[in-house]
């Protein structure tokens, strides 16, 4: 069974640009969550989606948005990139919100 | 305000000995706690969890202890092996086991020396 896949794995952008990251969950999983990992803050929750609906949202500015499609694939978008957005963005999927999460390898975003 | 704290950024242990990783939390609404392990260039992988109605959960070499009155949990690895070298994250949920909205600590890097 294929794991959670995230594309792209690495990305370099400049300040002010926008970026879209993609996450394909494990087949059959309907719940997807996104996290941001930085050296200073550790892992911080961004959003949680289940059946195309956002269930929870973390404490991030409105520049961070996400969505989930009918096939459970999810995307997150960051607009007007700032240097501080440089981080590893991790996606996790689970069968449902109360089930064990499986993390993808992450997308390493560097903002110059 | 950090709700889940791992105060030791790193820990070094000799192979075969016990590794004890600690985690403190501030929010009394947390009712489910998890430990994840992370290798470089990989996503975190689930290790073990504990519900607030228990004070101990064991899985092979891994045991998690929960002290609700102290708002403290710990992960014991016995015996430690070099393959256990990784970053360990403590996480908490206040949604009765819902894992889609976890609050993580900043992690503790464990090094197990042969």
PDB file of C-alpha atoms in Angstrom:
ATOM      1  CA  UNK A   1       0.000   0.000   0.000  1.00  0.00           C
ATOM      2  CA  UNK A   2       1.530   3.314  -1.042  1.00  0.00           C
ATOM      3  CA  UNK A   3       2.167   5.835   1.713  1.00  0.00           C
ATOM      4  CA  UNK A   4       1.302   9.501   1.845  1.00  0.00           C
ATOM      5  CA  UNK A   5       2.910  11.347  -1.025  1.00  0.00           C
ATOM      6  CA  UNK A   6       3.713  15.022  -1.126  1.00  0.00           C
ATOM      7  CA  UNK A   7       4.743  17.066  -4.117  1.00  0.00           C
ATOM      8  CA  UNK A   8       7.017  18.744  -4.722  1.00  0.00           C
ATOM      9  CA  UNK A   9       9.615  17.542  -2.217  1.00  0.00           C
ATOM     10  CA  UNK A  10      11.679  20.721  -2.471  1.00  0.00           C
ATOM     11  CA  UNK A  11      10.723  24.201  -3.518  1.00  0.00           C
ATOM     12  CA  UNK A  12      12.491  27.550  -3.657  1.00  0.00           C
ATOM     13  CA  UNK A  13      10.470  30.725  -3.937  1.00  0.00           C
ATOM     14  CA  UNK A  14      11.074  34.432  -3.408  1.00  0.00           C
ATOM     15  CA  UNK A  15       9.291  36.790  -1.051  1.00  0.00           C
ATOM     16  CA  UNK A  16       5.900  37.934  -2.286  1.00  0.00           C
ATOM     17  CA  UNK A  17       5.288  34.895  -4.460  1.00  0.00           C
ATOM     18  CA  UNK A  18       2.642  32.289  -3.778  1.00  0.00           C
ATOM     19  CA  UNK A  19       3.002  28.524  -3.561  1.00  0.00           C
ATOM     20  CA  UNK A  20       0.746  25.476  -3.754  1.00  0.00           C
ATOM     21  CA  UNK A  21       1.708  22.202  -2.101  1.00  0.00           C
ATOM     22  CA  UNK A  22      -0.004  18.915  -2.811  1.00  0.00           C
ATOM     23  CA  UNK A  23      -0.739  15.875  -0.669  1.00  0.00           C
ATOM     24  CA  UNK A  24      -2.094  12.508  -1.787  1.00  0.00           C
ATOM     25  CA  UNK A  25      -3.307  10.463   1.177  1.00  0.00           C
ATOM     26  CA  UNK A  26      -3.118   6.727   1.579  1.00  0.00           C
ATOM     27  CA  UNK A  27      -5.825   5.025  -0.458  1.00  0.00           C
ATOM     28  CA  UNK A  28      -9.033   4.861   1.567  1.00  0.00           C
ATOM     29  CA  UNK A  29      -8.038   7.608   3.972  1.00  0.00           C
ATOM     30  CA  UNK A  30     -10.474  10.498   4.113  1.00  0.00           C
ATOM     31  CA  UNK A  31      -8.839  12.697   6.733  1.00  0.00           C
ATOM     32  CA  UNK A  32      -5.873  14.943   5.918  1.00  0.00           C
ATOM     33  CA  UNK A  33      -3.994  17.297   8.222  1.00  0.00           C
ATOM     34  CA  UNK A  34      -1.208  19.752   7.497  1.00  0.00           C
ATOM     35  CA  UNK A  35       1.625  20.797   9.818  1.00  0.00           C
ATOM     36  CA  UNK A  36       4.489  23.261   9.581  1.00  0.00           C
ATOM     37  CA  UNK A  37       7.837  22.296  11.072  1.00  0.00           C
ATOM     38  CA  UNK A  38      10.470  24.916  11.830  1.00  0.00           C
ATOM     39  CA  UNK A  39      13.562  24.636  14.045  1.00  0.00           C
ATOM     40  CA  UNK A  40      12.290  27.302  16.437  1.00  0.00           C
ATOM     41  CA  UNK A  41       8.631  26.310  16.742  1.00  0.00           C
ATOM     42  CA  UNK A  42       8.663  22.591  16.155  1.00  0.00           C
ATOM     43  CA  UNK A  43       5.582  21.033  14.560  1.00  0.00           C
ATOM     44  CA  UNK A  44       2.573  23.334  14.376  1.00  0.00           C
ATOM     45  CA  UNK A  45      -0.906  22.394  13.230  1.00  0.00           C
ATOM     46  CA  UNK A  46      -2.203  24.204  10.149  1.00  0.00           C
ATOM     47  CA  UNK A  47      -5.494  22.592   9.077  1.00  0.00           C
ATOM     48  CA  UNK A  48      -7.500  19.387   9.227  1.00  0.00           C
ATOM     49  CA  UNK A  49      -9.841  18.225   6.482  1.00  0.00           C
ATOM     50  CA  UNK A  50     -12.325  15.389   6.446  1.00  0.00           C
ATOM     51  CA  UNK A  51     -14.609  14.615   3.513  1.00  0.00           C
ATOM     52  CA  UNK A  52     -13.786  17.926   1.818  1.00  0.00           C
ATOM     53  CA  UNK A  53     -14.672  19.954   4.918  1.00  0.00           C
ATOM     54  CA  UNK A  54     -12.229  21.862   7.076  1.00  0.00           C
ATOM     55  CA  UNK A  55     -12.737  20.591  10.629  1.00  0.00           C
ATOM     56  CA  UNK A  56     -10.068  22.573  12.412  1.00  0.00           C
ATOM     57  CA  UNK A  57      -7.664  25.373  11.695  1.00  0.00           C
ATOM     58  CA  UNK A  58      -4.507  26.321  13.539  1.00  0.00           C
ATOM     59  CA  UNK A  59      -3.320  29.756  14.515  1.00  0.00           C
ATOM     60  CA  UNK A  60      -1.870  30.896  11.185  1.00  0.00           C
ATOM     61  CA  UNK A  61      -2.598  34.058   9.174  1.00  0.00           C
ATOM     62  CA  UNK A  62      -5.102  34.078   6.340  1.00  0.00           C
ATOM     63  CA  UNK A  63      -2.248  33.816   3.821  1.00  0.00           C
ATOM     64  CA  UNK A  64      -2.331  30.100   4.583  1.00  0.00           C
ATOM     65  CA  UNK A  65      -5.273  28.277   3.037  1.00  0.00           C
ATOM     66  CA  UNK A  66      -6.130  24.760   2.079  1.00  0.00           C
ATOM     67  CA  UNK A  67      -8.708  22.554   0.482  1.00  0.00           C
ATOM     68  CA  UNK A  68      -9.580  18.915   0.023  1.00  0.00           C
ATOM     69  CA  UNK A  69     -10.957  17.342  -3.112  1.00  0.00           C
ATOM     70  CA  UNK A  70     -13.555  14.613  -3.524  1.00  0.00           C
ATOM     71  CA  UNK A  71     -10.793  12.020  -3.983  1.00  0.00           C
ATOM     72  CA  UNK A  72      -9.368  13.102  -0.569  1.00  0.00           C
ATOM     73  CA  UNK A  73      -6.297  14.693  -2.127  1.00  0.00           C
ATOM     74  CA  UNK A  74      -5.457  17.989  -0.478  1.00  0.00           C
ATOM     75  CA  UNK A  75      -3.633  21.153  -1.374  1.00  0.00           C
ATOM     76  CA  UNK A  76      -2.393  23.999   0.718  1.00  0.00           C
ATOM     77  CA  UNK A  77      -1.615  27.441  -0.578  1.00  0.00           C
ATOM     78  CA  UNK A  78       0.529  30.182   0.886  1.00  0.00           C
ATOM     79  CA  UNK A  79       0.209  33.616  -0.662  1.00  0.00           C
ATOM     80  CA  UNK A  80       2.547  36.592  -0.360  1.00  0.00           C
ATOM     81  CA  UNK A  81       5.399  34.460   0.930  1.00  0.00           C
ATOM     82  CA  UNK A  82       7.584  35.751   3.754  1.00  0.00           C
ATOM     83  CA  UNK A  83      11.058  34.637   4.772  1.00  0.00           C
ATOM     84  CA  UNK A  84       9.579  33.118   7.919  1.00  0.00           C
ATOM     85  CA  UNK A  85       7.466  30.744   5.854  1.00  0.00           C
ATOM     86  CA  UNK A  86      10.582  28.719   5.115  1.00  0.00           C
ATOM     87  CA  UNK A  87       9.831  25.373   6.702  1.00  0.00           C
ATOM     88  CA  UNK A  88       9.096  21.715   6.210  1.00  0.00           C
ATOM     89  CA  UNK A  89       5.392  21.285   5.458  1.00  0.00           C
ATOM     90  CA  UNK A  90       4.068  17.908   6.492  1.00  0.00           C
ATOM     91  CA  UNK A  91       0.845  16.267   5.459  1.00  0.00           C
ATOM     92  CA  UNK A  92      -0.708  13.410   7.418  1.00  0.00           C
ATOM     93  CA  UNK A  93      -3.615  11.190   6.475  1.00  0.00           C
ATOM     94  CA  UNK A  94      -5.850   8.866   8.449  1.00  0.00           C
ATOM     95  CA  UNK A  95      -8.910   6.764   7.810  1.00  0.00           C
ATOM     96  CA  UNK A  96     -10.927   9.143   9.971  1.00  0.00           C
ATOM     97  CA  UNK A  97     -10.271  11.925  12.473  1.00  0.00           C
ATOM     98  CA  UNK A  98      -9.949   9.482  15.382  1.00  0.00           C
ATOM     99  CA  UNK A  99      -7.555   7.135  13.670  1.00  0.00           C
ATOM    100  CA  UNK A 100      -3.780   6.946  13.613  1.00  0.00           C
ATOM    101  CA  UNK A 101      -2.149   9.484  11.331  1.00  0.00           C
ATOM    102  CA  UNK A 102       0.460   8.557   8.771  1.00  0.00           C
ATOM    103  CA  UNK A 103       2.805  11.319   7.752  1.00  0.00           C
ATOM    104  CA  UNK A 104       4.277  12.015   4.361  1.00  0.00           C
ATOM    105  CA  UNK A 105       7.949  12.938   3.903  1.00  0.00           C
ATOM    106  CA  UNK A 106       7.139  16.636   3.672  1.00  0.00           C
ATOM    107  CA  UNK A 107       7.801  19.487   1.268  1.00  0.00           C
ATOM    108  CA  UNK A 108      10.836  21.608   2.110  1.00  0.00           C
ATOM    109  CA  UNK A 109       9.986  25.218   1.189  1.00  0.00           C
ATOM    110  CA  UNK A 110      12.732  27.817   1.108  1.00  0.00           C
ATOM    111  CA  UNK A 111      11.781  31.473   0.715  1.00  0.00           C
ATOM    112  CA  UNK A 112      14.568  33.778  -0.441  1.00  0.00           C
TER     113      UNK A 112
ATOM    114  CA  UNK B   1       2.400  30.043  24.788  1.00  0.00           C
ATOM    115  CA  UNK B   2       3.620  26.505  24.386  1.00  0.00           C
ATOM    116  CA  UNK B   3       1.079  23.974  25.597  1.00  0.00           C
ATOM    117  CA  UNK B   4       3.311  20.935  25.147  1.00  0.00           C
ATOM    118  CA  UNK B   5       6.910  21.223  26.280  1.00  0.00           C
ATOM    119  CA  UNK B   6       9.884  18.979  25.803  1.00  0.00           C
ATOM    120  CA  UNK B   7      12.545  20.721  27.840  1.00  0.00           C
ATOM    121  CA  UNK B   8      15.470  18.554  26.776  1.00  0.00           C
ATOM    122  CA  UNK B   9      16.470  19.276  23.170  1.00  0.00           C
ATOM    123  CA  UNK B  10      18.835  16.310  23.178  1.00  0.00           C
ATOM    124  CA  UNK B  11      19.655  13.129  25.072  1.00  0.00           C
ATOM    125  CA  UNK B  12      22.567  10.742  24.724  1.00  0.00           C
ATOM    126  CA  UNK B  13      22.347   7.167  26.016  1.00  0.00           C
ATOM    127  CA  UNK B  14      24.555   4.081  25.824  1.00  0.00           C
ATOM    128  CA  UNK B  15      23.229   1.092  23.901  1.00  0.00           C
ATOM    129  CA  UNK B  16      21.408  -1.349  26.174  1.00  0.00           C
ATOM    130  CA  UNK B  17      20.575   1.266  28.802  1.00  0.00           C
ATOM    131  CA  UNK B  18      17.239   2.965  29.410  1.00  0.00           C
ATOM    132  CA  UNK B  19      16.246   6.125  27.546  1.00  0.00           C
ATOM    133  CA  UNK B  20      13.747   8.392  29.302  1.00  0.00           C
ATOM    134  CA  UNK B  21      12.184  11.204  27.329  1.00  0.00           C
ATOM    135  CA  UNK B  22      10.041  13.707  29.166  1.00  0.00           C
ATOM    136  CA  UNK B  23       7.118  15.886  28.189  1.00  0.00           C
ATOM    137  CA  UNK B  24       5.056  18.428  30.144  1.00  0.00           C
ATOM    138  CA  UNK B  25       1.755  19.979  29.179  1.00  0.00           C
ATOM    139  CA  UNK B  26      -0.233  22.908  30.459  1.00  0.00           C
ATOM    140  CA  UNK B  27      -3.745  22.384  29.096  1.00  0.00           C
ATOM    141  CA  UNK B  28      -5.859  20.223  31.411  1.00  0.00           C
ATOM    142  CA  UNK B  29      -8.293  19.622  28.530  1.00  0.00           C
ATOM    143  CA  UNK B  30      -5.782  17.347  26.800  1.00  0.00           C
ATOM    144  CA  UNK B  31      -7.042  13.796  27.078  1.00  0.00           C
ATOM    145  CA  UNK B  32      -4.959  11.833  24.596  1.00  0.00           C
ATOM    146  CA  UNK B  33      -1.205  11.782  24.238  1.00  0.00           C
ATOM    147  CA  UNK B  34       1.060  10.350  21.568  1.00  0.00           C
ATOM    148  CA  UNK B  35       4.740   9.895  20.860  1.00  0.00           C
ATOM    149  CA  UNK B  36       6.150  10.128  17.352  1.00  0.00           C
ATOM    150  CA  UNK B  37       9.605   9.315  16.095  1.00  0.00           C
ATOM    151  CA  UNK B  38      11.204  11.171  13.217  1.00  0.00           C
ATOM    152  CA  UNK B  39      14.247  10.343  11.135  1.00  0.00           C
ATOM    153  CA  UNK B  40      15.843  13.031   8.935  1.00  0.00           C
ATOM    154  CA  UNK B  41      14.157  13.502   5.549  1.00  0.00           C
ATOM    155  CA  UNK B  42      11.145  11.435   6.663  1.00  0.00           C
ATOM    156  CA  UNK B  43       7.800  12.315   8.186  1.00  0.00           C
ATOM    157  CA  UNK B  44       7.087  11.447  11.841  1.00  0.00           C
ATOM    158  CA  UNK B  45       5.927   7.911  12.533  1.00  0.00           C
ATOM    159  CA  UNK B  46       3.559   6.986  15.327  1.00  0.00           C
ATOM    160  CA  UNK B  47       5.168   5.141  18.204  1.00  0.00           C
ATOM    161  CA  UNK B  48       2.783   4.778  21.121  1.00  0.00           C
ATOM    162  CA  UNK B  49      -0.168   6.582  22.692  1.00  0.00           C
ATOM    163  CA  UNK B  50      -2.005   6.822  25.987  1.00  0.00           C
ATOM    164  CA  UNK B  51      -5.460   7.942  26.961  1.00  0.00           C
ATOM    165  CA  UNK B  52      -5.941  10.119  30.024  1.00  0.00           C
ATOM    166  CA  UNK B  53      -7.906   7.356  31.712  1.00  0.00           C
ATOM    167  CA  UNK B  54      -4.728   5.265  31.946  1.00  0.00           C
ATOM    168  CA  UNK B  55      -1.415   5.924  33.614  1.00  0.00           C
ATOM    169  CA  UNK B  56       0.710   3.453  31.670  1.00  0.00           C
ATOM    170  CA  UNK B  57       0.802   1.883  28.241  1.00  0.00           C
ATOM    171  CA  UNK B  58       3.376  -0.603  27.066  1.00  0.00           C
ATOM    172  CA  UNK B  59       4.356  -1.818  23.613  1.00  0.00           C
ATOM    173  CA  UNK B  60       7.455  -3.966  23.435  1.00  0.00           C
ATOM    174  CA  UNK B  61      10.489  -1.922  24.410  1.00  0.00           C
ATOM    175  CA  UNK B  62       8.418   1.256  24.649  1.00  0.00           C
ATOM    176  CA  UNK B  63       6.401   2.335  27.683  1.00  0.00           C
ATOM    177  CA  UNK B  64       4.607   5.623  28.168  1.00  0.00           C
ATOM    178  CA  UNK B  65       3.733   6.851  31.656  1.00  0.00           C
ATOM    179  CA  UNK B  66       1.180   9.565  32.346  1.00  0.00           C
ATOM    180  CA  UNK B  67       0.976  11.598  35.559  1.00  0.00           C
ATOM    181  CA  UNK B  68      -2.137  13.720  35.179  1.00  0.00           C
ATOM    182  CA  UNK B  69      -1.769  15.579  38.457  1.00  0.00           C
ATOM    183  CA  UNK B  70       1.705  16.722  37.417  1.00  0.00           C
ATOM    184  CA  UNK B  71       0.674  17.162  33.768  1.00  0.00           C
ATOM    185  CA  UNK B  72       3.685  15.107  32.817  1.00  0.00           C
ATOM    186  CA  UNK B  73       4.328  12.142  30.597  1.00  0.00           C
ATOM    187  CA  UNK B  74       7.435  10.187  29.822  1.00  0.00           C
ATOM    188  CA  UNK B  75       8.554   7.658  27.245  1.00  0.00           C
ATOM    189  CA  UNK B  76      10.829   4.852  28.390  1.00  0.00           C
ATOM    190  CA  UNK B  77      12.822   2.827  25.876  1.00  0.00           C
ATOM    191  CA  UNK B  78      14.400  -0.323  27.276  1.00  0.00           C
ATOM    192  CA  UNK B  79      16.859  -1.500  26.110  1.00  0.00           C
ATOM    193  CA  UNK B  80      17.936   1.357  23.866  1.00  0.00           C
ATOM    194  CA  UNK B  81      19.319   0.448  20.458  1.00  0.00           C
ATOM    195  CA  UNK B  82      21.354   2.522  17.967  1.00  0.00           C
ATOM    196  CA  UNK B  83      18.387   2.380  15.549  1.00  0.00           C
ATOM    197  CA  UNK B  84      16.364   4.314  18.110  1.00  0.00           C
ATOM    198  CA  UNK B  85      18.483   7.393  17.375  1.00  0.00           C
ATOM    199  CA  UNK B  86      15.966   9.935  16.067  1.00  0.00           C
ATOM    200  CA  UNK B  87      13.971  12.971  17.116  1.00  0.00           C
ATOM    201  CA  UNK B  88      11.056  12.112  19.397  1.00  0.00           C
ATOM    202  CA  UNK B  89       7.984  14.305  19.507  1.00  0.00           C
ATOM    203  CA  UNK B  90       5.373  14.329  22.214  1.00  0.00           C
ATOM    204  CA  UNK B  91       1.871  15.339  21.053  1.00  0.00           C
ATOM    205  CA  UNK B  92      -1.485  15.945  22.702  1.00  0.00           C
ATOM    206  CA  UNK B  93      -5.111  16.116  21.651  1.00  0.00           C
ATOM    207  CA  UNK B  94      -8.172  17.449  23.432  1.00  0.00           C
ATOM    208  CA  UNK B  95     -10.721  15.832  21.190  1.00  0.00           C
ATOM    209  CA  UNK B  96     -11.094  12.433  22.789  1.00  0.00           C
ATOM    210  CA  UNK B  97      -8.628  10.663  20.604  1.00  0.00           C
ATOM    211  CA  UNK B  98      -8.994  12.745  17.498  1.00  0.00           C
ATOM    212  CA  UNK B  99      -5.593  12.882  15.956  1.00  0.00           C
ATOM    213  CA  UNK B 100      -6.242  15.400  13.259  1.00  0.00           C
ATOM    214  CA  UNK B 101      -5.421  18.406  15.376  1.00  0.00           C
ATOM    215  CA  UNK B 102      -2.399  17.588  17.467  1.00  0.00           C
ATOM    216  CA  UNK B 103      -0.335  19.967  19.559  1.00  0.00           C
ATOM    217  CA  UNK B 104       3.304  18.932  19.352  1.00  0.00           C
ATOM    218  CA  UNK B 105       6.310  19.613  21.522  1.00  0.00           C
ATOM    219  CA  UNK B 106       9.522  20.800  19.886  1.00  0.00           C
ATOM    220  CA  UNK B 107      11.117  17.391  20.059  1.00  0.00           C
ATOM    221  CA  UNK B 108      14.048  15.683  21.775  1.00  0.00           C
ATOM    222  CA  UNK B 109      16.925  14.324  19.729  1.00  0.00           C
ATOM    223  CA  UNK B 110      17.951  10.932  21.080  1.00  0.00           C
ATOM    224  CA  UNK B 111      21.383   9.551  20.297  1.00  0.00           C
ATOM    225  CA  UNK B 112      22.058   5.945  21.258  1.00  0.00           C
ATOM    226  CA  UNK B 113      25.764   5.178  21.213  1.00  0.00           C
ATOM    227  CA  UNK B 114      27.020   1.631  20.517  1.00  0.00           C
TER     228      UNK B 114
END
